[in-house]
Short mmCIF file of C-alpha atoms in Angstrom, two decimals:
data_model
loop_
_atom_site.label_atom_id
_atom_site.label_comp_id
_atom_site.label_asym_id
_atom_site.label_seq_id
_atom_site.Cartn_x
_atom_site.Cartn_y
_atom_site.Cartn_z
CA UNK A 1 13.79 -60.43 52.19
CA UNK A 2 12.70 -61.65 48.76
CA UNK A 3 14.20 -65.02 47.93
CA UNK A 4 15.08 -64.72 44.25
CA UNK A 5 15.94 -67.52 41.86
CA UNK A 6 19.20 -67.96 39.96
CA UNK A 7 20.09 -70.56 37.36
CA UNK A 8 23.56 -72.13 37.59
CA UNK A 9 24.67 -74.31 34.69
CA UNK A 10 27.75 -76.38 34.03
CA UNK A 11 27.95 -75.22 30.42
CA UNK A 12 26.18 -73.14 27.80
CA UNK A 13 26.99 -74.69 24.46
CA UNK A 14 25.78 -77.55 22.27
CA UNK A 15 22.68 -79.33 23.51
CA UNK A 16 23.10 -77.73 26.92
CA UNK A 17 22.51 -74.34 25.31
CA UNK A 18 19.24 -75.56 23.81
CA UNK A 19 18.22 -77.01 27.18
CA UNK A 20 19.00 -73.82 29.12
CA UNK A 21 17.22 -71.63 26.55
CA UNK A 22 14.02 -73.67 26.81
CA UNK A 23 14.20 -73.86 30.59
CA UNK A 24 14.71 -70.12 31.08
CA UNK A 25 11.98 -69.29 28.56
CA UNK A 26 9.51 -71.46 30.48
CA UNK A 27 10.45 -70.17 33.93
CA UNK A 28 10.37 -66.56 32.70
CA UNK A 29 6.59 -66.86 32.31
CA UNK A 30 6.24 -67.28 36.09
CA UNK A 31 8.82 -64.87 37.55
CA UNK A 32 8.25 -61.11 37.95
CA UNK A 33 11.94 -60.46 37.22
CA UNK A 34 14.58 -61.58 34.72
CA UNK A 35 16.17 -64.86 35.79
CA UNK A 36 19.97 -64.51 36.29
CA UNK A 37 22.10 -67.24 34.68
CA UNK A 38 25.66 -68.10 35.76
CA UNK A 39 28.25 -70.76 34.94
CA UNK A 40 29.33 -73.00 37.81
CA UNK A 41 32.98 -72.03 37.49
CA UNK A 42 32.16 -68.31 37.64
CA UNK A 43 30.35 -68.06 40.97
CA UNK A 44 31.34 -67.96 44.62
CA UNK A 45 30.31 -70.51 47.21
CA UNK A 46 28.00 -68.01 48.90
CA UNK A 47 25.68 -67.92 45.88
CA UNK A 48 24.46 -71.44 46.70
CA UNK A 49 23.34 -70.28 50.14
CA UNK A 50 21.79 -66.92 49.27
CA UNK A 51 19.43 -67.80 46.41
CA UNK A 52 16.81 -70.28 45.32
CA UNK A 53 18.95 -72.38 42.99
CA UNK A 54 18.22 -74.00 39.63
CA UNK A 55 21.22 -76.27 39.06
CA UNK A 56 21.81 -77.96 35.68
CA UNK A 57 24.70 -80.25 34.75
CA UNK A 58 26.08 -83.70 34.06
CA UNK A 59 26.22 -86.53 36.54
CA UNK A 60 30.03 -86.47 36.42
CA UNK A 61 30.07 -82.97 37.94
CA UNK A 62 31.04 -82.87 41.62
CA UNK A 63 28.06 -80.65 42.52
CA UNK A 64 25.66 -83.10 40.93
CA UNK A 65 27.21 -86.07 42.69
CA UNK A 66 26.96 -84.21 45.99
CA UNK A 67 23.31 -83.36 45.35
CA UNK A 68 22.31 -86.90 44.36
CA UNK A 69 24.03 -88.37 47.40
CA UNK A 70 22.40 -85.84 49.74
CA UNK A 71 18.87 -86.32 48.37
CA UNK A 72 19.21 -90.03 47.55
CA UNK A 73 18.59 -89.38 43.88
CA UNK A 74 19.71 -91.96 41.33
CA UNK A 75 22.85 -90.78 39.55
CA UNK A 76 22.30 -91.17 35.77
CA UNK A 77 24.78 -93.49 34.04
CA UNK A 78 23.34 -94.04 30.54
CA UNK A 79 22.95 -91.80 27.50
CA UNK A 80 19.73 -89.73 27.62
CA UNK A 81 19.18 -90.69 31.27
CA UNK A 82 18.45 -87.98 33.84
CA UNK A 83 17.23 -87.26 37.38
CA UNK A 84 15.28 -84.24 38.60
CA UNK A 85 15.00 -82.99 42.16
CA UNK A 86 12.72 -80.20 43.41
CA UNK A 87 12.77 -79.32 47.09
CA UNK A 88 14.84 -77.70 49.84
CA UNK A 89 18.22 -76.21 48.97
CA UNK A 90 20.84 -78.63 50.29
CA UNK A 91 23.15 -75.70 51.14
CA UNK A 92 20.54 -73.62 53.01
CA UNK A 93 17.15 -75.10 53.85
CA UNK A 94 15.59 -71.65 54.07
CA UNK A 95 15.82 -71.59 50.27
CA UNK A 96 14.65 -73.94 47.53
CA UNK A 97 16.36 -75.87 44.76
CA UNK A 98 15.61 -77.37 41.38
CA UNK A 99 18.31 -79.71 40.05
CA UNK A 100 18.37 -81.36 36.63
CA UNK A 101 21.12 -83.95 36.32
CA UNK A 102 21.85 -85.67 33.00
CA UNK A 103 24.37 -88.36 32.22
CA UNK A 104 25.22 -86.51 29.01
CA UNK A 105 24.02 -83.47 27.07
CA UNK A 106 21.00 -85.36 25.78
CA UNK A 107 20.09 -86.28 29.33
CA UNK A 108 20.33 -82.63 30.33
CA UNK A 109 18.18 -81.59 27.34
CA UNK A 110 15.48 -84.18 28.02
CA UNK A 111 15.54 -83.47 31.74
CA UNK A 112 14.91 -79.79 31.09
CA UNK A 113 12.12 -80.61 28.63
CA UNK A 114 10.54 -83.02 31.11
CA UNK A 115 10.61 -80.41 33.86
CA UNK A 116 8.98 -77.84 31.56
CA UNK A 117 6.33 -80.30 30.40
CA UNK A 118 5.46 -82.37 33.43
CA UNK A 119 6.31 -80.30 36.47
CA UNK A 120 5.25 -76.96 35.06
CA UNK A 121 2.07 -78.49 33.65
CA UNK A 122 1.26 -80.37 36.83
CA UNK A 123 1.75 -77.39 39.11
CA UNK A 124 -0.90 -75.21 37.48
CA UNK A 125 -3.36 -76.21 40.19
CA UNK A 126 -6.70 -74.79 41.19
CA UNK A 127 -6.51 -72.88 44.45
CA UNK A 128 -7.78 -74.81 47.44
CA UNK A 129 -9.54 -71.80 48.98
CA UNK A 130 -12.88 -71.70 47.16
CA UNK A 131 -13.50 -68.13 48.30
CA UNK A 132 -10.63 -66.99 46.09
CA UNK A 133 -12.31 -68.41 43.02
CA UNK A 134 -14.67 -65.45 42.96
CA UNK A 135 -11.75 -63.01 42.88
CA UNK A 136 -10.53 -64.06 39.40
CA UNK A 137 -7.69 -65.99 41.04
CA UNK A 138 -8.35 -69.53 39.95
CA UNK A 139 -4.80 -70.84 39.90
CA UNK A 140 -1.87 -71.17 42.24
CA UNK A 141 0.94 -70.20 39.90
CA UNK A 142 4.29 -71.94 39.87
CA UNK A 143 7.02 -70.15 41.93
CA UNK A 144 4.33 -68.14 43.68
CA UNK A 145 4.60 -70.25 46.84
CA UNK A 146 6.91 -73.04 48.02
CA UNK A 147 7.45 -75.69 45.37
CA UNK A 148 6.05 -79.16 45.84
CA UNK A 149 8.84 -81.67 46.33
CA UNK A 150 9.42 -83.82 43.27
CA UNK A 151 12.01 -86.45 42.58
CA UNK A 152 12.14 -88.45 39.35
CA UNK A 153 14.61 -90.64 37.50
CA UNK A 154 14.04 -91.28 33.81
CA UNK A 155 15.54 -93.22 30.94
CA UNK A 156 13.92 -94.10 27.59
CA UNK A 157 12.24 -97.42 26.87
CA UNK A 158 12.63 -97.03 23.08
CA UNK A 159 16.16 -95.92 22.10
CA UNK A 160 15.22 -94.47 18.68
CA UNK A 161 12.08 -92.33 18.82
CA UNK A 162 11.33 -90.83 15.43
CA UNK A 163 8.99 -88.98 13.12
CA UNK A 164 8.54 -90.04 9.49
CA UNK A 165 7.46 -87.39 7.01
CA UNK A 166 7.65 -86.26 3.43
CA UNK A 167 10.04 -83.31 3.30
CA UNK A 168 7.96 -81.00 1.10
CA UNK A 169 5.28 -80.76 3.82
CA UNK A 170 7.74 -79.45 6.41
CA UNK A 171 7.01 -75.73 6.29
CA UNK A 172 9.40 -74.53 9.02
CA UNK A 173 12.17 -77.04 9.61
CA UNK A 174 13.63 -75.25 12.63
CA UNK A 175 10.36 -75.18 14.54
CA UNK A 176 9.57 -78.73 13.40
CA UNK A 177 12.83 -80.02 14.85
CA UNK A 178 12.54 -77.82 17.94
CA UNK A 179 9.12 -79.29 18.69
CA UNK A 180 10.58 -82.77 18.29
CA UNK A 181 13.17 -82.01 20.96
CA UNK A 182 10.42 -80.78 23.32
CA UNK A 183 8.91 -84.28 23.07
CA UNK A 184 12.28 -86.03 23.56
CA UNK A 185 12.27 -87.41 20.00
CA UNK A 186 15.72 -88.09 18.57
CA UNK A 187 15.41 -89.06 14.88
CA UNK A 188 13.59 -87.88 11.77
CA UNK A 189 13.11 -89.70 8.48
CA UNK A 190 12.64 -87.19 5.66
CA UNK A 191 11.38 -88.73 2.42
CA UNK A 192 11.73 -86.67 -0.74
CA UNK A 193 11.75 -87.08 -4.49
CA UNK A 194 15.05 -85.20 -4.55
CA UNK A 195 17.52 -84.19 -1.87
CA UNK A 196 16.44 -80.79 -0.47
CA UNK A 197 18.54 -77.87 -1.68
CA UNK A 198 19.09 -76.87 1.96
CA UNK A 199 19.79 -80.41 3.20
CA UNK A 200 23.05 -79.56 4.98
CA UNK A 201 21.42 -76.73 6.92
CA UNK A 202 18.64 -79.09 8.02
CA UNK A 203 21.14 -81.71 9.18
CA UNK A 204 23.23 -79.16 11.05
CA UNK A 205 20.25 -77.77 12.94
CA UNK A 206 18.94 -81.26 13.73
CA UNK A 207 22.31 -82.26 15.14
CA UNK A 208 22.33 -79.08 17.21
CA UNK A 209 19.18 -80.47 18.87
CA UNK A 210 20.50 -84.01 19.20
CA UNK A 211 18.29 -85.33 16.39
CA UNK A 212 19.56 -87.73 13.73
CA UNK A 213 18.46 -87.23 10.12
CA UNK A 214 17.68 -90.24 7.92
CA UNK A 215 17.17 -89.40 4.25
CA UNK A 216 14.50 -91.42 2.49
CA UNK A 217 14.31 -92.13 -1.25
CA UNK A 218 12.84 -94.78 -3.51
CA UNK A 219 14.47 -98.02 -4.60
CA UNK A 220 11.74 -98.90 -7.09
CA UNK A 221 8.85 -97.59 -5.02
CA UNK A 222 6.10 -95.74 -6.88
CA UNK A 223 2.43 -94.93 -6.74
CA UNK A 224 1.81 -98.20 -8.58
CA UNK A 225 4.26 -100.76 -7.26
CA UNK A 226 2.71 -103.58 -9.28
CA UNK A 227 3.52 -101.83 -12.55
CA UNK A 228 7.02 -101.11 -11.30
CA UNK A 229 7.66 -104.73 -10.40
CA UNK A 230 6.54 -106.03 -13.78
CA UNK A 231 9.52 -104.21 -15.30
CA UNK A 232 12.02 -105.87 -13.01
CA UNK A 233 13.80 -108.37 -15.16
CA UNK A 234 17.42 -109.10 -14.25
CA UNK A 235 18.48 -106.33 -16.62
CA UNK A 236 15.89 -103.93 -15.18
CA UNK A 237 16.95 -104.63 -11.60
CA UNK A 238 20.58 -103.97 -12.50
CA UNK A 239 19.65 -100.61 -14.07
CA UNK A 240 17.70 -99.73 -10.90
CA UNK A 241 20.67 -100.73 -8.74
CA UNK A 242 23.02 -98.44 -10.65
CA UNK A 243 20.48 -95.62 -10.34
CA UNK A 244 20.23 -96.08 -6.55
CA UNK A 245 24.01 -96.05 -6.17
CA UNK A 246 24.26 -92.93 -8.32
CA UNK A 247 21.52 -91.09 -6.42
CA UNK A 248 23.12 -91.83 -3.07
CA UNK A 249 26.61 -90.81 -4.12
CA UNK A 250 25.62 -87.66 -6.01
CA UNK A 251 22.85 -86.41 -3.68
CA UNK A 252 23.00 -87.88 -0.19
CA UNK A 253 26.55 -88.94 0.64
CA UNK A 254 27.81 -85.39 1.23
CA UNK A 255 24.94 -84.11 3.43
CA UNK A 256 26.38 -85.39 6.76
CA UNK A 257 23.10 -87.24 7.35
CA UNK A 258 22.94 -90.20 9.72
CA UNK A 259 21.66 -92.83 7.31
CA UNK A 260 19.20 -93.59 4.55
CA UNK A 261 15.73 -95.08 4.42
CA UNK A 262 14.21 -96.65 1.34
CA UNK A 263 11.12 -98.41 0.12
CA UNK A 264 10.83 -100.79 -2.81
CA UNK A 265 7.97 -102.50 -4.60
CA UNK A 266 6.23 -103.92 -1.50
CA UNK A 267 3.26 -101.57 -0.99
CA UNK A 268 0.80 -104.11 -2.34
CA UNK A 269 -1.96 -106.36 -0.96
CA UNK A 270 -0.76 -109.49 -2.74
CA UNK A 271 2.14 -111.92 -2.27
CA UNK A 272 2.90 -112.23 -5.97
CA UNK A 273 2.95 -110.21 -9.15
CA UNK A 274 2.54 -112.61 -12.01
CA UNK A 275 4.86 -115.51 -11.27
CA UNK A 276 7.18 -113.41 -9.12
CA UNK A 277 7.14 -113.75 -5.33
CA UNK A 278 7.51 -110.21 -3.95
CA UNK A 279 9.33 -111.30 -0.78
CA UNK A 280 11.90 -113.31 -2.73
CA UNK A 281 12.53 -110.68 -5.42
CA UNK A 282 12.84 -107.78 -2.96
CA UNK A 283 15.16 -109.72 -0.63
CA UNK A 284 17.56 -110.56 -3.45
CA UNK A 285 17.37 -107.03 -4.84
CA UNK A 286 18.00 -105.34 -1.47
CA UNK A 287 20.88 -107.66 -0.65
CA UNK A 288 22.49 -106.80 -3.98
CA UNK A 289 22.09 -103.02 -3.70
CA UNK A 290 22.74 -102.69 0.03
CA UNK A 291 25.71 -105.02 -0.23
CA UNK A 292 27.35 -102.77 -2.82
CA UNK A 293 26.55 -99.61 -0.83
CA UNK A 294 28.02 -101.12 2.32
CA UNK A 295 31.13 -102.24 0.44
CA UNK A 296 31.70 -98.61 -0.52
CA UNK A 297 30.42 -97.08 2.76
CA UNK A 298 30.84 -99.69 5.53
CA UNK A 299 29.45 -97.47 8.30
CA UNK A 300 26.30 -96.46 6.40
CA UNK A 301 23.10 -96.99 8.39
CA UNK A 302 20.34 -98.35 6.13
CA UNK A 303 16.65 -98.68 6.97
CA UNK A 304 14.33 -100.72 4.76
CA UNK A 305 10.70 -99.55 4.94
CA UNK A 306 8.88 -102.83 4.31
CA UNK A 307 5.11 -103.12 3.87
CA UNK A 308 3.95 -106.29 5.61
CA UNK A 309 0.88 -106.66 3.40
CA UNK A 310 2.89 -108.12 0.51
CA UNK A 311 5.34 -110.37 2.40
CA UNK A 312 3.68 -111.55 5.64
CA UNK A 313 2.85 -114.96 4.12
CA UNK A 314 6.35 -115.45 2.68
CA UNK A 315 8.52 -114.40 5.62
CA UNK A 316 11.03 -117.22 5.09
CA UNK A 317 12.67 -115.14 2.34
CA UNK A 318 13.17 -112.16 4.65
CA UNK A 319 15.31 -114.29 6.96
CA UNK A 320 17.95 -114.09 4.22
CA UNK A 321 18.03 -110.29 4.19
CA UNK A 322 21.43 -108.74 4.93
CA UNK A 323 21.47 -108.26 8.71
CA UNK A 324 23.26 -104.94 8.32
CA UNK A 325 19.99 -103.58 6.92
CA UNK A 326 17.35 -102.66 9.52
CA UNK A 327 13.79 -103.53 8.52
CA UNK A 328 11.24 -100.89 9.50
CA UNK A 329 7.82 -102.56 9.25
CA UNK A 330 4.72 -100.78 7.96
CA UNK A 331 1.10 -101.76 7.37
CA UNK A 332 1.03 -104.65 9.83
CA UNK A 333 -2.74 -104.44 10.28
CA UNK A 334 -4.96 -102.58 12.73
CA UNK A 335 -4.26 -99.28 14.51
CA UNK A 336 -1.61 -98.18 15.40
CA UNK A 337 -0.38 -99.53 12.05
CA UNK A 338 -3.50 -98.37 10.19
CA UNK A 339 -3.82 -94.87 8.75
CA UNK A 340 -7.08 -94.30 10.60
CA UNK A 341 -7.18 -94.47 14.37
CA UNK A 342 -10.65 -96.03 14.51
CA UNK A 343 -9.48 -99.14 12.60
CA UNK A 344 -8.93 -101.45 15.58
CA UNK A 345 -10.58 -104.60 14.22
CA UNK A 346 -8.27 -107.63 14.20
CA UNK A 347 -5.92 -105.98 16.69
CA UNK A 348 -4.96 -109.32 18.26
CA UNK A 349 -4.01 -110.61 14.81
CA UNK A 350 -1.86 -107.51 14.30
CA UNK A 351 -0.20 -108.00 17.68
CA UNK A 352 0.56 -111.65 16.86
CA UNK A 353 2.12 -110.66 13.52
CA UNK A 354 4.31 -108.03 15.18
CA UNK A 355 5.52 -110.59 17.74
CA UNK A 356 6.32 -112.98 14.86
CA UNK A 357 8.22 -110.27 12.98
CA UNK A 358 10.32 -109.46 16.06
CA UNK A 359 11.57 -113.08 16.12
CA UNK A 360 12.18 -113.27 12.38
CA UNK A 361 15.85 -112.29 12.25
CA UNK A 362 17.02 -113.19 15.75
CA UNK A 363 16.89 -111.40 19.08
CA UNK A 364 19.98 -109.29 18.44
CA UNK A 365 18.66 -107.63 15.29
CA UNK A 366 17.16 -104.15 15.47
CA UNK A 367 13.41 -104.12 14.98
CA UNK A 368 11.75 -101.09 13.41
CA UNK A 369 8.12 -100.01 13.02
CA UNK A 370 6.22 -97.10 11.50
CA UNK A 371 3.08 -96.35 13.52
CA UNK A 372 0.29 -94.32 11.97
CA UNK A 373 -3.16 -93.03 12.82
CA UNK A 374 -2.34 -89.31 12.57
CA UNK A 375 -2.57 -86.71 9.81
CA UNK A 376 -0.99 -87.92 6.59
CA UNK A 377 -0.27 -86.69 3.08
CA UNK A 378 -3.16 -85.54 0.90
CA UNK A 379 -2.71 -88.00 -1.96
CA UNK A 380 -5.63 -86.56 -3.94
CA UNK A 381 -3.55 -83.45 -4.63
CA UNK A 382 -0.10 -85.04 -4.53
CA UNK A 383 2.41 -84.17 -7.25
CA UNK A 384 5.96 -85.42 -7.55
CA UNK A 385 8.69 -82.80 -7.35
CA UNK A 386 10.62 -82.22 -10.57
CA UNK A 387 13.88 -81.23 -8.90
CA UNK A 388 15.59 -80.19 -5.70
CA UNK A 389 13.68 -77.59 -3.66
CA UNK A 390 14.15 -75.60 -0.46
CA UNK A 391 12.01 -77.10 2.29
CA UNK A 392 10.98 -75.71 5.65
CA UNK A 393 11.08 -72.00 4.80
CA UNK A 394 7.41 -71.08 4.29
CA UNK A 395 5.88 -67.78 5.34
CA UNK A 396 4.12 -67.25 8.67
CA UNK A 397 0.94 -66.32 6.78
CA UNK A 398 0.94 -69.61 4.87
CA UNK A 399 1.55 -71.62 8.05
CA UNK A 400 -1.29 -69.89 9.90
CA UNK A 401 -3.71 -70.53 7.04
CA UNK A 402 -2.61 -74.15 6.72
CA UNK A 403 -3.05 -74.74 10.45
CA UNK A 404 -6.71 -73.75 10.24
CA UNK A 405 -7.24 -76.29 7.45
CA UNK A 406 -5.50 -79.08 9.32
CA UNK A 407 -7.35 -78.52 12.60
CA UNK A 408 -10.43 -80.16 11.07
CA UNK A 409 -8.44 -83.36 10.61
CA UNK A 410 -6.69 -83.15 13.97
CA UNK A 411 -10.06 -82.95 15.74
CA UNK A 412 -10.92 -86.40 14.35
CA UNK A 413 -7.44 -87.77 15.00
CA UNK A 414 -7.34 -86.61 18.62
CA UNK A 415 -10.74 -88.22 19.29
CA UNK A 416 -9.41 -91.52 17.94
CA UNK A 417 -6.28 -91.32 20.09
CA UNK A 418 -8.28 -90.46 23.20
CA UNK A 419 -10.39 -93.55 22.58
CA UNK A 420 -7.81 -96.00 21.24
CA UNK A 421 -4.40 -94.99 22.62
CA UNK A 422 -4.30 -98.20 24.66
CA UNK A 423 -3.78 -100.15 21.43
CA UNK A 424 -0.70 -98.08 20.67
CA UNK A 425 0.56 -98.47 24.23
CA UNK A 426 0.25 -102.28 24.02
CA UNK A 427 2.16 -102.48 20.72
CA UNK A 428 4.95 -100.17 21.90
CA UNK A 429 5.23 -102.11 25.17
CA UNK A 430 5.47 -105.41 23.27
CA UNK A 431 8.23 -104.01 21.06
CA UNK A 432 10.11 -102.63 24.07
CA UNK A 433 10.00 -105.97 25.90
CA UNK A 434 10.78 -108.29 23.00
CA UNK A 435 13.36 -106.54 20.79
CA UNK A 436 16.83 -105.11 21.16
CA UNK A 437 17.42 -101.41 20.45
CA UNK A 438 14.09 -100.92 18.63
CA UNK A 439 13.31 -98.07 16.25
CA UNK A 440 9.77 -96.68 16.30
CA UNK A 441 8.70 -93.95 13.89
CA UNK A 442 5.42 -92.05 13.91
CA UNK A 443 3.96 -90.98 10.57
CA UNK A 444 3.30 -87.26 11.06
CA UNK A 445 3.11 -85.58 7.67
CA UNK A 446 1.42 -82.39 6.59
CA UNK A 447 0.01 -81.89 10.08
CA UNK A 448 1.57 -78.49 10.87
CA UNK A 449 3.69 -80.01 13.64
CA UNK A 450 6.10 -77.11 13.22
CA UNK A 451 3.37 -74.71 14.31
CA UNK A 452 1.54 -76.59 17.06
CA UNK A 453 2.29 -79.79 19.00
CA UNK A 454 -1.03 -81.54 18.77
CA UNK A 455 -2.07 -83.88 21.57
CA UNK A 456 -1.84 -87.19 19.61
CA UNK A 457 1.80 -86.55 18.62
CA UNK A 458 2.76 -85.70 22.20
CA UNK A 459 0.92 -88.77 23.49
CA UNK A 460 2.71 -90.99 20.96
CA UNK A 461 6.10 -89.52 21.95
CA UNK A 462 5.41 -90.00 25.65
CA UNK A 463 4.49 -93.64 25.08
CA UNK A 464 7.82 -94.16 23.31
CA UNK A 465 9.61 -92.85 26.36
CA UNK A 466 7.73 -95.17 28.72
CA UNK A 467 4.82 -97.35 27.58
CA UNK A 468 4.59 -99.28 30.85
CA UNK A 469 2.11 -97.00 32.62
CA UNK A 470 -1.67 -96.87 32.78
CA UNK A 471 -2.88 -95.15 29.64
CA UNK A 472 -5.19 -92.86 31.60
CA UNK A 473 -2.19 -91.59 33.59
CA UNK A 474 -0.26 -90.88 30.40
CA UNK A 475 -3.22 -89.08 28.84
CA UNK A 476 -3.69 -86.93 31.93
CA UNK A 477 -0.03 -85.96 32.10
CA UNK A 478 0.33 -85.15 28.39
CA UNK A 479 -2.91 -83.16 28.32
CA UNK A 480 -1.36 -80.79 30.89
CA UNK A 481 1.88 -80.18 28.97
CA UNK A 482 2.15 -76.42 28.42
CA UNK A 483 3.36 -76.99 24.84
CA UNK A 484 0.48 -79.28 23.84
CA UNK A 485 -2.52 -78.11 21.82
CA UNK A 486 -5.96 -79.61 21.21
CA UNK A 487 -7.65 -79.07 17.85
CA UNK A 488 -10.44 -76.53 18.01
CA UNK A 489 -12.62 -75.64 15.05
#
């Protein structure tokens, strides 16, 4: 008798729907029949004993509690936490079982993604019988034979795992966000000259995937920050403040986004402009503007993208920054803060600075970082937008053509990450150990992430989930993810 598989899920809505859709799509590539799907409350007890079972649900469900107790699996208790069991069916040992148990919907989603990435990637093994290798049968396919027992328990090391990008170089926002969820990323910072015309649709779809949207716009940032700062007399700063308040209230407040991100006049390689100390001026300015915003919108989450190059020698002023504003540090030195992944000189100096920055505002303050070393915006051909535009709705033909262009860059980037990923792992591990509720963003802009998940982005995301592993083990695992691509030109 053929022992067929059936998927039984606690629910099919919200994030659970996304999780089940991805799981069934992956498993469908291995089965010679259509996988049946049933809700737990719609099936009889006999079903558990007559099929190979894929069971998906929350840790509060009685079936999941029973399973975890029987197989000595850890029952997830925190948001995004999950356990996975693969082995004998606890109701009939003649059959097999896959169980994905999440504490909440995010845990279920990430558990399903982890199973698709790690287990399905790991199980594409070469056959052990060398004689078969001459019969065009090189692989032992998943579900073809008994499944290897697997038991894991996972929870994230970095609570906020994000991508930072300019909005106008998102060419398919749905696929972009979907690929983020496959890598267990949960926040995106979208920087734009103007709020996208389809901003609400983007937020709604992101929330459907459990991803927060942070809208980024300038508070005096420009392509020449020195020129901008020269204009900032007391009167000029007040005009800028009123402009920031107006932009937020007329463009961003009604989008249902999860916060805002801004940069000011700190993207410089000097501490002073004229007689003005950048760290002092920007601290006073941000406290003034953010203070007024928070008076009007007390629950507003604000991230301050701060370039370390212009303030690292004057950090005493930053201690006075409003603690309701989260600093997200950029340009702290060598890779992974440098744009180019081969720039690893002075790494120890960079590490020391990051450790100093984590202590700057007290242990209880959130610490944020933007890590780089991937494909970034083509500034040679950059042009500011002149108004609100629709983003993320480009044609398939354009995306395909653009991917070919970007593969030349990704080939260089992936070589750098293969060589230097340990530097990124060390920094992420230091942040995880020495800060509370850290935010880490990866700069991934104009890299066609919506079309293909390139290896460096997947490696970065996996390090955010758990940086406390040998880098060669992480590289091996991520390289086998079915969703991951390597640049080929």
